Short mmCIF file of C-alpha atoms and ligand atoms in Angstrom, two decimals:
data_model
loop_
_atom_site.label_atom_id
_atom_site.label_comp_id
_atom_site.label_asym_id
_atom_site.label_seq_id
_atom_site.Cartn_x
_atom_site.Cartn_y
_atom_site.Cartn_z
CA MET A 976 -5.93 124.62 30.39
CA THR A 977 -6.41 127.22 33.13
CA VAL A 978 -5.66 130.74 32.07
CA GLN A 979 -4.12 132.76 34.88
CA SER A 980 -4.92 136.43 34.90
CA SER A 981 -2.01 138.81 34.72
CA THR A 982 -1.75 141.37 37.52
CA SER A 983 -0.67 144.06 35.07
CA CYS A 984 -3.85 143.50 33.02
CA SER A 985 -1.69 143.30 29.88
CA VAL A 986 -3.33 141.98 26.70
CA LYS A 987 -0.09 140.09 25.97
CA ASN A 988 -0.11 136.36 26.57
CA PRO A 989 2.47 135.87 29.36
CA TYR A 990 3.05 132.29 28.18
CA SER A 991 3.86 133.24 24.60
CA VAL A 992 7.08 131.72 23.28
CA ALA A 993 7.10 133.65 20.02
CA PRO A 994 10.43 135.44 19.60
CA VAL A 995 9.10 138.62 18.02
CA ALA A 996 11.72 141.29 17.38
CA ALA A 997 11.04 144.53 19.25
CA ASP A 998 10.86 146.42 15.96
CA ARG A 999 9.18 144.16 13.45
CA SER A 1000 10.12 146.41 10.56
CA GLN A 1001 13.82 145.55 11.05
CA PRO A 1002 15.66 142.54 9.57
CA ASP A 1003 16.25 139.45 11.72
CA PRO A 1004 19.92 139.13 12.78
CA GLU A 1005 20.27 135.84 10.83
CA GLU A 1006 19.14 137.64 7.69
CA LEU A 1007 22.21 139.87 7.86
CA MET A 1008 24.79 137.15 8.50
CA SER A 1009 27.79 136.92 6.19
CA ARG A 1010 28.27 133.84 3.99
CA ASP A 1011 30.87 132.49 6.42
CA GLN A 1012 28.56 132.93 9.39
CA ILE A 1013 25.72 131.25 7.50
CA GLU A 1014 27.89 128.31 6.55
CA SER A 1015 29.13 127.70 10.07
CA LEU A 1016 25.52 127.89 11.33
CA GLN A 1017 24.52 125.46 8.58
CA PHE A 1018 27.24 123.06 9.59
CA GLU A 1019 26.07 122.98 13.23
CA ARG A 1020 22.41 122.65 12.28
CA LEU A 1021 23.07 120.02 9.64
CA ARG A 1022 25.04 117.89 12.04
CA TRP A 1023 22.13 118.06 14.48
CA THR A 1024 19.56 117.31 11.73
CA LEU A 1025 21.41 114.25 10.43
CA HIS A 1026 21.74 112.70 13.88
CA TYR A 1027 18.20 113.67 14.84
CA ALA A 1028 16.66 112.12 11.70
CA TYR A 1029 18.79 108.98 11.96
CA GLU A 1030 17.85 108.40 15.58
CA ASN A 1031 14.16 109.28 15.37
CA VAL A 1032 12.92 108.31 11.89
CA PRO A 1033 13.37 104.64 10.96
CA ALA A 1034 13.08 105.47 7.23
CA TYR A 1035 16.23 107.65 7.44
CA LYS A 1036 18.11 105.02 9.45
CA GLU A 1037 17.21 102.41 6.86
CA LEU A 1038 18.18 104.70 3.97
CA TYR A 1039 21.57 105.59 5.46
CA ASP A 1040 22.37 102.07 6.67
CA GLU A 1041 21.64 100.72 3.21
CA ALA A 1042 23.89 103.34 1.63
CA GLY A 1043 26.63 102.59 4.19
CA VAL A 1044 26.69 106.15 5.57
CA HIS A 1045 26.30 107.42 9.10
CA PRO A 1046 25.67 110.93 10.52
CA GLY A 1047 29.12 110.63 12.12
CA ASP A 1048 30.58 110.83 8.56
CA PHE A 1049 29.48 114.45 8.36
CA LYS A 1050 32.66 116.36 9.24
CA GLU A 1051 32.35 119.39 6.94
CA LEU A 1052 29.57 120.95 4.84
CA ASP A 1053 30.81 119.28 1.69
CA ASP A 1054 30.19 115.85 3.30
CA LEU A 1055 26.46 116.35 2.83
CA LYS A 1056 26.92 114.96 -0.68
CA VAL A 1057 27.49 111.40 0.59
CA PHE A 1058 23.97 111.17 2.02
CA PRO A 1059 21.36 109.81 -0.40
CA TYR A 1060 18.63 111.97 -1.87
CA THR A 1061 15.02 111.67 -0.76
CA ASP A 1062 11.91 112.34 -2.80
CA LYS A 1063 8.12 112.31 -2.76
CA GLU A 1064 8.17 108.53 -2.93
CA PHE A 1065 10.21 108.40 0.30
CA LEU A 1066 7.45 110.41 2.03
CA ARG A 1067 4.64 108.49 0.35
CA LYS A 1068 5.97 105.23 1.70
CA ALA A 1069 5.82 106.76 5.17
CA TYR A 1070 2.15 107.79 4.72
CA PRO A 1071 0.64 109.20 6.81
CA PHE A 1072 2.92 109.83 9.82
CA LYS A 1073 5.80 107.35 9.69
CA ALA A 1074 8.34 110.01 8.67
CA ASP A 1075 7.64 112.02 11.84
CA ALA A 1076 10.45 112.33 14.36
CA VAL A 1077 8.13 113.19 17.26
CA PRO A 1078 5.05 111.56 18.78
CA MET A 1079 1.61 112.88 17.76
CA SER A 1080 1.32 114.59 21.15
CA GLU A 1081 4.01 117.03 19.93
CA ILE A 1082 2.33 117.76 16.60
CA ARG A 1083 0.30 120.97 16.36
CA ARG A 1084 -0.61 121.10 12.66
CA ILE A 1085 -1.05 118.67 9.78
CA HIS A 1086 -1.08 119.80 6.16
CA ALA A 1087 -1.09 117.75 2.98
CA SER A 1088 0.01 118.58 -0.55
CA SER A 1089 -2.64 118.05 -3.17
CA GLY A 1090 -0.68 115.47 -5.17
CA THR A 1091 -1.95 115.36 -8.71
CA THR A 1092 -1.35 111.62 -8.80
CA GLY A 1093 -2.01 109.11 -6.08
CA GLN A 1094 -1.77 109.68 -2.38
CA PRO A 1095 -1.23 113.13 -0.91
CA THR A 1096 2.00 113.93 0.92
CA VAL A 1097 1.44 114.65 4.59
CA VAL A 1098 3.49 117.30 6.37
CA THR A 1099 3.46 117.94 10.11
CA TYR A 1100 4.65 120.71 12.40
CA THR A 1101 5.58 121.05 16.06
CA GLU A 1102 5.00 124.27 17.97
CA ASN A 1103 8.59 125.34 17.19
CA ASP A 1104 8.17 124.48 13.49
CA LEU A 1105 5.10 126.72 13.36
CA GLN A 1106 7.01 129.55 15.05
CA THR A 1107 9.88 129.25 12.58
CA TRP A 1108 7.45 129.14 9.68
CA ALA A 1109 5.60 132.29 10.77
CA THR A 1110 8.91 134.09 11.38
CA LEU A 1111 10.25 133.23 7.91
CA VAL A 1112 7.03 134.16 6.13
CA ALA A 1113 7.04 137.47 8.05
CA ARG A 1114 10.65 137.94 6.92
CA CYS A 1115 9.64 137.40 3.29
CA PHE A 1116 6.74 139.86 3.52
CA ARG A 1117 8.85 142.58 5.14
CA PHE A 1118 11.64 141.99 2.60
CA SER A 1119 9.03 142.38 -0.16
CA GLY A 1120 7.81 145.72 1.16
CA ILE A 1121 4.88 144.96 3.48
CA LYS A 1122 4.98 146.98 6.70
CA PRO A 1123 3.70 146.28 10.20
CA GLY A 1124 0.30 147.93 10.40
CA ASP A 1125 -0.57 147.23 6.75
CA LYS A 1126 -3.82 145.50 5.85
CA VAL A 1127 -3.08 142.28 3.97
CA HIS A 1128 -5.64 140.52 1.77
CA ASN A 1129 -4.80 136.81 1.77
CA ALA A 1130 -6.16 135.07 -1.33
CA TYR A 1131 -4.10 131.88 -0.94
CA GLY A 1132 -6.34 128.89 -0.32
CA TYR A 1133 -6.94 127.99 3.34
CA GLY A 1134 -7.10 124.32 4.26
CA LEU A 1135 -4.71 121.45 3.75
CA PHE A 1136 -2.74 123.58 1.23
CA THR A 1137 0.06 125.38 3.09
CA GLY A 1138 -0.47 128.68 1.22
CA GLY A 1139 -3.41 130.12 3.18
CA LEU A 1140 -2.47 129.40 6.78
CA GLY A 1141 1.27 129.77 6.12
CA ALA A 1142 0.79 133.27 4.71
CA HIS A 1143 -1.81 134.11 7.37
CA TYR A 1144 0.41 133.52 10.39
CA GLY A 1145 3.38 135.16 8.68
CA ALA A 1146 1.39 138.35 8.10
CA GLU A 1147 0.17 138.32 11.71
CA ARG A 1148 3.73 137.79 12.91
CA LEU A 1149 4.84 140.85 10.96
CA GLY A 1150 2.15 142.85 12.75
CA CYS A 1151 -0.34 143.17 9.91
CA ALA A 1152 -4.13 143.02 9.89
CA VAL A 1153 -4.95 139.93 7.82
CA ILE A 1154 -8.09 139.58 5.73
CA PRO A 1155 -8.42 135.77 5.45
CA MET A 1156 -10.22 135.55 2.10
CA SER A 1157 -8.84 132.24 0.75
CA GLY A 1158 -9.19 131.50 -2.98
CA GLY A 1159 -12.38 131.73 -5.04
CA GLN A 1160 -15.50 133.92 -4.70
CA THR A 1161 -13.82 136.48 -6.90
CA GLU A 1162 -16.68 139.01 -6.76
CA LYS A 1163 -16.47 139.02 -3.00
CA GLN A 1164 -12.69 139.41 -3.12
CA VAL A 1165 -13.11 142.46 -5.32
CA GLN A 1166 -15.71 143.92 -2.96
CA MET A 1167 -13.48 143.38 0.08
CA ILE A 1168 -10.50 144.99 -1.63
CA LYS A 1169 -12.65 147.98 -2.58
CA ASP A 1170 -14.11 148.37 0.90
CA PHE A 1171 -11.20 147.41 3.20
CA GLU A 1172 -8.48 149.08 1.09
CA PRO A 1173 -5.62 146.68 1.87
CA GLN A 1174 -2.09 147.76 0.94
CA ALA A 1175 -0.99 144.21 0.09
CA ILE A 1176 -2.38 141.09 -1.55
CA LEU A 1177 -1.11 137.51 -1.29
CA SER A 1178 -2.10 135.31 -4.21
CA THR A 1179 -0.93 133.13 -7.02
CA PRO A 1180 0.03 135.27 -10.04
CA THR A 1181 -2.73 133.78 -12.19
CA TYR A 1182 -5.39 134.25 -9.52
CA LEU A 1183 -4.41 137.92 -9.28
CA LEU A 1184 -5.19 138.16 -13.01
CA THR A 1185 -8.63 136.70 -12.25
CA ILE A 1186 -9.11 139.33 -9.53
CA ALA A 1187 -8.05 142.06 -11.99
CA ASP A 1188 -10.72 140.79 -14.41
CA GLY A 1189 -13.20 140.92 -11.52
CA PHE A 1190 -12.45 144.63 -11.05
CA ARG A 1191 -12.90 145.37 -14.74
CA LYS A 1192 -16.24 143.55 -14.74
CA LEU A 1193 -17.38 145.95 -12.04
CA GLY A 1194 -16.20 148.86 -14.16
CA VAL A 1195 -13.28 149.58 -11.82
CA ASP A 1196 -9.79 150.06 -13.22
CA PRO A 1197 -7.43 147.87 -11.11
CA LYS A 1198 -5.07 150.88 -11.07
CA GLU A 1199 -7.55 152.64 -8.78
CA THR A 1200 -7.25 150.07 -6.00
CA SER A 1201 -5.35 150.54 -2.74
CA LEU A 1202 -3.00 147.63 -3.53
CA ARG A 1203 0.69 148.55 -3.51
CA THR A 1204 2.35 145.16 -2.97
CA ALA A 1205 1.55 141.68 -4.29
CA ILE A 1206 3.38 138.64 -2.97
CA LEU A 1207 3.02 135.98 -5.61
CA GLY A 1208 4.00 132.34 -5.68
CA ALA A 1209 2.89 128.70 -5.59
CA GLU A 1210 3.29 128.41 -9.38
CA PRO A 1211 5.92 129.34 -11.95
CA TRP A 1212 5.69 132.88 -13.35
CA THR A 1213 7.90 134.90 -15.62
CA ALA A 1214 9.38 138.41 -15.72
CA GLU A 1215 6.82 139.14 -18.45
CA MET A 1216 4.00 138.14 -16.08
CA ARG A 1217 5.44 140.45 -13.42
CA HIS A 1218 5.38 143.27 -15.96
CA GLU A 1219 1.79 142.41 -16.94
CA ILE A 1220 0.59 142.46 -13.32
CA GLU A 1221 2.47 145.64 -12.40
CA GLN A 1222 1.09 147.43 -15.47
CA THR A 1223 -2.43 146.23 -14.69
CA PHE A 1224 -2.36 147.56 -11.13
CA GLY A 1225 -0.38 150.73 -11.82
CA THR A 1226 1.85 151.52 -8.85
CA LEU A 1227 1.88 147.99 -7.43
CA LYS A 1228 5.12 146.04 -6.95
CA ALA A 1229 4.91 142.28 -7.50
CA CYS A 1230 7.41 140.13 -5.61
CA ASP A 1231 8.01 136.41 -5.55
CA ILE A 1232 7.60 134.02 -2.66
CA TYR A 1233 8.71 130.42 -2.97
CA GLY A 1234 8.21 127.29 -0.94
CA LEU A 1235 6.89 123.78 -0.93
CA SER A 1236 4.91 121.86 1.65
CA GLU A 1237 7.50 119.16 2.25
CA VAL A 1238 10.20 121.69 3.09
CA MET A 1239 7.85 123.97 5.12
CA GLY A 1240 5.34 125.75 2.87
CA PRO A 1241 5.55 129.34 1.58
CA GLY A 1242 8.50 131.31 2.93
CA VAL A 1243 11.47 129.11 2.07
CA ALA A 1244 12.62 132.03 -0.11
CA GLY A 1245 11.43 135.59 -0.65
CA GLU A 1246 12.24 138.55 -2.87
CA SER A 1247 13.45 142.07 -2.15
CA PHE A 1248 11.02 144.77 -3.32
CA GLU A 1249 14.00 147.01 -3.98
CA SER A 1250 15.96 144.77 -6.32
CA GLN A 1251 13.22 142.37 -7.52
CA ASP A 1252 15.97 140.09 -8.72
CA GLY A 1253 14.82 136.65 -7.58
CA SER A 1254 14.04 135.09 -4.23
CA HIS A 1255 16.71 134.80 -1.54
CA ILE A 1256 16.66 131.38 0.13
CA TRP A 1257 16.68 131.68 3.92
CA GLU A 1258 19.80 129.65 4.40
CA ASP A 1259 19.77 129.87 8.18
CA HIS A 1260 17.00 127.25 7.90
CA PHE A 1261 17.45 125.60 4.48
CA ARG A 1262 20.53 124.43 2.60
CA PRO A 1263 19.90 124.34 -1.17
CA GLU A 1264 21.78 122.35 -3.81
CA ILE A 1265 21.32 122.19 -7.58
CA ILE A 1266 21.77 118.82 -9.19
CA ASP A 1267 21.69 117.44 -12.68
CA PRO A 1268 18.26 115.76 -12.78
CA PHE A 1269 19.54 113.02 -15.07
CA ASP A 1270 22.84 111.91 -13.53
CA ASP A 1271 22.26 113.36 -10.01
CA SER A 1272 25.62 115.15 -9.94
CA ILE A 1273 25.94 118.47 -8.07
CA MET A 1274 26.02 121.56 -10.28
CA PRO A 1275 28.12 124.66 -9.56
CA LEU A 1276 26.65 128.09 -8.73
CA GLY A 1277 24.87 129.60 -11.72
CA HIS A 1278 24.22 126.32 -13.53
CA PRO A 1279 20.62 125.23 -14.15
CA GLY A 1280 19.30 122.01 -12.69
CA GLU A 1281 16.95 120.55 -10.10
CA LEU A 1282 16.64 122.21 -6.71
CA VAL A 1283 17.32 119.99 -3.69
CA PHE A 1284 16.68 121.13 -0.12
CA THR A 1285 17.82 120.13 3.33
CA ALA A 1286 15.83 121.67 6.17
CA LEU A 1287 18.15 122.55 9.05
CA THR A 1288 15.81 123.13 11.99
CA LYS A 1289 12.66 121.06 11.41
CA GLU A 1290 11.47 118.99 14.36
CA ALA A 1291 8.35 117.14 13.22
CA LEU A 1292 9.33 116.09 9.71
CA PRO A 1293 13.07 116.14 8.98
CA ILE A 1294 13.78 116.73 5.30
CA ILE A 1295 17.24 115.90 4.03
CA ARG A 1296 18.40 116.30 0.43
CA TYR A 1297 14.83 116.38 -0.84
CA ARG A 1298 14.43 116.51 -4.61
CA THR A 1299 11.88 119.21 -5.43
CA HIS A 1300 11.70 118.62 -9.20
CA ASP A 1301 11.82 122.41 -9.55
CA LEU A 1302 14.22 123.57 -12.24
CA THR A 1303 16.21 126.73 -11.59
CA ARG A 1304 19.73 127.85 -10.68
CA LEU A 1305 21.43 129.29 -7.63
CA LEU A 1306 22.93 132.77 -7.76
CA PRO A 1307 24.94 134.80 -5.25
CA GLY A 1308 22.85 136.87 -2.81
CA THR A 1309 22.46 140.59 -3.47
CA ALA A 1310 20.23 142.40 -0.95
CA ARG A 1311 21.12 139.70 1.62
CA PRO A 1312 24.63 138.64 0.52
CA GLY A 1313 24.93 135.78 3.03
CA HIS A 1314 21.95 133.95 1.49
CA ARG A 1315 21.92 132.68 -2.07
CA ARG A 1316 19.21 133.62 -4.56
CA MET A 1317 17.32 131.38 -6.91
CA GLY A 1318 16.61 132.21 -10.52
CA LYS A 1319 12.99 132.10 -11.69
CA ILE A 1320 11.70 128.55 -11.81
CA THR A 1321 11.34 127.43 -15.41
CA GLY A 1322 9.00 124.65 -14.39
CA ARG A 1323 8.93 121.26 -12.73
CA SER A 1324 10.80 118.42 -14.37
CA ASP A 1325 7.57 116.39 -14.18
CA ASP A 1326 5.64 119.16 -16.03
CA MET A 1327 8.04 119.21 -18.94
CA ILE A 1328 6.38 118.62 -22.30
CA ILE A 1329 8.51 116.60 -24.69
CA LEU A 1330 7.27 117.43 -28.14
CA ARG A 1331 8.96 115.46 -30.88
CA GLY A 1332 12.18 115.43 -28.89
CA VAL A 1333 12.07 119.10 -27.86
CA ASN A 1334 11.64 119.95 -24.18
CA LEU A 1335 9.13 122.69 -23.48
CA PHE A 1336 7.66 124.40 -20.42
CA PRO A 1337 4.52 126.53 -20.23
CA THR A 1338 6.62 129.42 -18.83
CA GLN A 1339 8.48 129.58 -22.15
CA VAL A 1340 5.18 130.09 -23.98
CA GLU A 1341 4.09 132.67 -21.35
CA GLU A 1342 7.32 134.59 -21.85
CA LEU A 1343 6.92 134.74 -25.62
CA ALA A 1344 3.14 135.29 -25.70
CA LEU A 1345 3.23 138.28 -23.36
CA ARG A 1346 5.62 140.07 -25.68
CA HIS A 1347 2.70 140.50 -28.08
CA PRO A 1348 0.42 143.25 -26.76
CA GLU A 1349 -2.52 141.88 -28.78
CA LEU A 1350 -2.48 138.61 -26.81
CA SER A 1351 -3.65 138.16 -23.23
CA PRO A 1352 -1.93 136.20 -20.43
CA HIS A 1353 -4.79 133.68 -20.52
CA PHE A 1354 -3.66 130.58 -22.40
CA ALA A 1355 -3.64 126.80 -22.21
CA LEU A 1356 -1.61 124.15 -24.01
CA GLU A 1357 -3.25 121.06 -25.41
CA ILE A 1358 -1.17 118.05 -26.40
CA THR A 1359 -2.77 115.53 -28.74
CA ARG A 1360 -1.65 112.65 -30.92
CA PRO A 1361 -4.04 112.65 -33.89
CA HIS A 1362 -1.80 110.34 -35.93
CA ARG A 1363 1.52 108.93 -34.79
CA MET A 1364 3.08 112.23 -33.79
CA ASP A 1365 2.42 114.52 -30.82
CA GLU A 1366 0.96 117.92 -31.60
CA MET A 1367 0.56 121.01 -29.47
CA THR A 1368 -2.16 123.61 -29.73
CA VAL A 1369 -1.78 126.91 -27.90
CA ARG A 1370 -5.21 128.33 -27.09
CA ILE A 1371 -4.88 131.98 -26.18
CA GLU A 1372 -7.37 134.77 -25.62
CA ARG A 1373 -7.03 138.05 -27.45
CA ARG A 1374 -7.11 141.31 -25.51
CA GLU A 1375 -10.47 143.11 -25.25
CA ASP A 1376 -9.31 146.13 -27.23
CA VAL A 1377 -7.99 144.37 -30.34
CA THR A 1378 -9.80 142.81 -33.28
CA LEU A 1379 -9.64 139.12 -34.09
CA GLU A 1380 -7.58 139.95 -37.20
CA GLN A 1381 -5.01 141.86 -35.17
CA ALA A 1382 -4.77 139.03 -32.64
CA GLU A 1383 -4.43 136.42 -35.38
CA ASP A 1384 -1.60 138.38 -36.91
CA ALA A 1385 0.13 138.43 -33.53
CA ALA A 1386 -0.54 134.69 -33.16
CA LYS A 1387 1.33 134.05 -36.41
CA ARG A 1388 4.29 135.94 -35.02
CA LEU A 1389 4.04 134.00 -31.75
CA GLN A 1390 3.97 130.73 -33.68
CA HIS A 1391 7.15 131.81 -35.44
CA ASP A 1392 8.75 132.76 -32.08
CA ILE A 1393 7.89 129.36 -30.60
CA LYS A 1394 9.41 127.65 -33.63
CA THR A 1395 12.62 129.67 -33.66
CA LYS A 1396 13.19 130.21 -29.91
CA ILE A 1397 11.93 126.92 -28.44
CA GLY A 1398 12.20 124.71 -31.52
CA SER A 1399 8.62 123.39 -31.54
CA SER A 1400 5.96 123.60 -34.21
CA CYS A 1401 2.50 124.27 -32.86
CA ARG A 1402 -0.96 125.42 -33.83
CA ILE A 1403 -2.32 128.59 -32.29
CA GLU A 1404 -6.01 129.19 -31.76
CA VAL A 1405 -7.05 132.71 -30.84
CA LEU A 1406 -10.06 132.83 -28.55
CA ASP A 1407 -12.38 135.66 -27.52
CA PRO A 1408 -11.78 137.20 -24.10
CA ASP A 1409 -13.12 135.35 -21.06
CA VAL A 1410 -13.47 131.94 -22.70
CA LEU A 1411 -10.79 129.89 -20.95
CA PRO A 1412 -11.37 128.72 -17.39
CA ARG A 1413 -9.91 131.21 -14.92
CA SER A 1414 -7.39 130.32 -12.24
CA MET A 1415 -8.66 130.06 -8.67
CA GLY A 1416 -5.20 129.24 -7.29
CA LYS A 1417 -2.56 127.20 -9.06
CA ILE A 1418 -3.44 127.33 -12.74
CA ARG A 1419 -3.58 124.29 -14.97
CA ARG A 1420 -1.79 125.13 -18.20
CA ILE A 1421 -1.34 121.71 -19.80
CA TYR A 1422 -4.14 119.52 -21.10
CA ASP A 1423 -2.63 116.24 -22.19
CA ASN A 1424 -5.22 114.58 -24.43
CA ARG A 1425 -2.97 111.93 -25.92
CA PRO A 1426 -4.36 108.42 -25.92
CA LYS A 1427 -3.43 106.70 -22.65
CA ASN A 1428 -1.25 103.59 -22.31
CA THR A 1429 0.68 104.02 -25.50
CA GLU A 1430 4.38 104.57 -25.90
CA SER A 1431 5.47 108.17 -26.06
O1 DLL B 1555 2.77 126.02 -3.29
C1 DLL B 1555 3.65 126.63 -1.14
C2 DLL B 1555 3.45 128.07 -1.46
C3 DLL B 1555 2.26 128.67 -1.16
C4 DLL B 1555 4.48 128.81 -2.04
C5 DLL B 1555 2.07 130.01 -1.43
C6 DLL B 1555 4.32 130.15 -2.30
C7 DLL B 1555 3.11 130.75 -2.01
P1 DLL B 1555 3.01 123.11 -2.70
O2 DLL B 1555 1.56 123.10 -2.93
O3 DLL B 1555 3.65 121.98 -1.99
O4 DLL B 1555 3.41 124.37 -1.85
O5 DLL B 1555 3.69 123.31 -4.09
C8 DLL B 1555 5.07 123.49 -4.19
O6 DLL B 1555 4.84 124.90 -6.15
O7 DLL B 1555 7.68 122.78 -5.74
C9 DLL B 1555 6.97 124.68 -7.10
O8 DLL B 1555 6.84 123.76 -8.16
C10 DLL B 1555 5.73 125.55 -7.04
N1 DLL B 1555 6.07 126.87 -6.52
C11 DLL B 1555 5.88 127.35 -5.28
N2 DLL B 1555 6.29 128.64 -5.21
C12 DLL B 1555 6.75 128.96 -6.44
C13 DLL B 1555 7.31 130.13 -7.01
C14 DLL B 1555 3.23 125.69 -2.21
N3 DLL B 1555 7.47 131.25 -6.34
C15 DLL B 1555 5.46 123.70 -5.63
N4 DLL B 1555 7.69 130.06 -8.31
C16 DLL B 1555 6.94 123.97 -5.77
C17 DLL B 1555 7.53 128.94 -9.03
C18 DLL B 1555 6.61 127.84 -7.27
N5 DLL B 1555 6.99 127.83 -8.56
#
């Protein structure tokens, strides 16, 4: 490509298409829309999306033809419910690029979700998709208290994972100086934070705990760092974990950011630093639904269930009624009343432990464990089947400043809490500090050591 020089000698790219607001510290107009305005925008965008997917992605045409529905049936928002759900399997079958609505010449980025089992899920982006993504991530960061001009330490992993690059371009779009650390190399992270004095950090909640440990190992109290804002996501975390992190870093505010690769990546929803009351879903680009994961029926506002998303503006990879497996509920918007909020995610339906008929998520253990000041946030759950019955062992580290006896006393109380509040019996093993493997990104909480290929 030939680059023409500008006569005004401006450093700005004259060919840039990025719609950056003149004052990046101000909300986008769509952010401030009323519920009615959002819903009429959603209706227009949904109608476009349904036709666009049907005409350009054979898998959607096949799905809708088989179900006997047609984009022309969409006459009001409520009609979305007649279109079948999609899921990871739908995308897997299209591996790697058969779900794309545009030719490869229009694709500018390819990411893939790790996929704990089998084939990864591939997600693609056009130039416009990347612009939307950066704009929405920037919106989340501003909403969570980051300001143009701030230095932002990005500890989300760079690479095929959408966290690193998604957060990176969002921070640049907001007008921040990004420090592209990626995950891992904790000592170096600590050094960079000490030397560069960023105001904000982007990380998974559990990796931020690892970084806090890194500071303590150097003899530095995390409260002495420059960090004032942490934007945390990519894994479930509880109000208790927020409290833990905010206490550890002193004046820092920890806010949530939510997203998933298939729907875009980070930035589908973000949290206000003022109200810290759950992430608002950016409904100018995504229409959420909550469904009953067992009978697939749609749940009313406030009821828990599985989150389902329809992306309203995606060009490369249309996503319609995609089942996320994330369990939460929808709530009315507060700081941005036109957009609905999501409650904290309890977990993924596929991460649910069923222990002798009782459903259990690691977040429930996190919530209860962190109420005992003798116990640390570092724990893992092991499921075994020594005889015919499943058993769970909670392995949890004690805090540095308590004795083993004190921690074991607290563990007995935790065991009682788990029995009475969740309904499961378990064993608790108290470990010394720094024994469990530390998170470098998304933490692994569950170790399922039951014999394979037997009935559950
Ligand atoms: O984790 C995207 C992301 C990166 C979000 C950085 C936020 C920050 P995936 O790897 O596709 O994408 O994983 C998506 O992670 O379905 C949830 O189960 C979980 N998840 C993501 N954000 C949150 C959150 C990225 N704030 C899966 N709270 C999702 C709870 C989250 N779980």
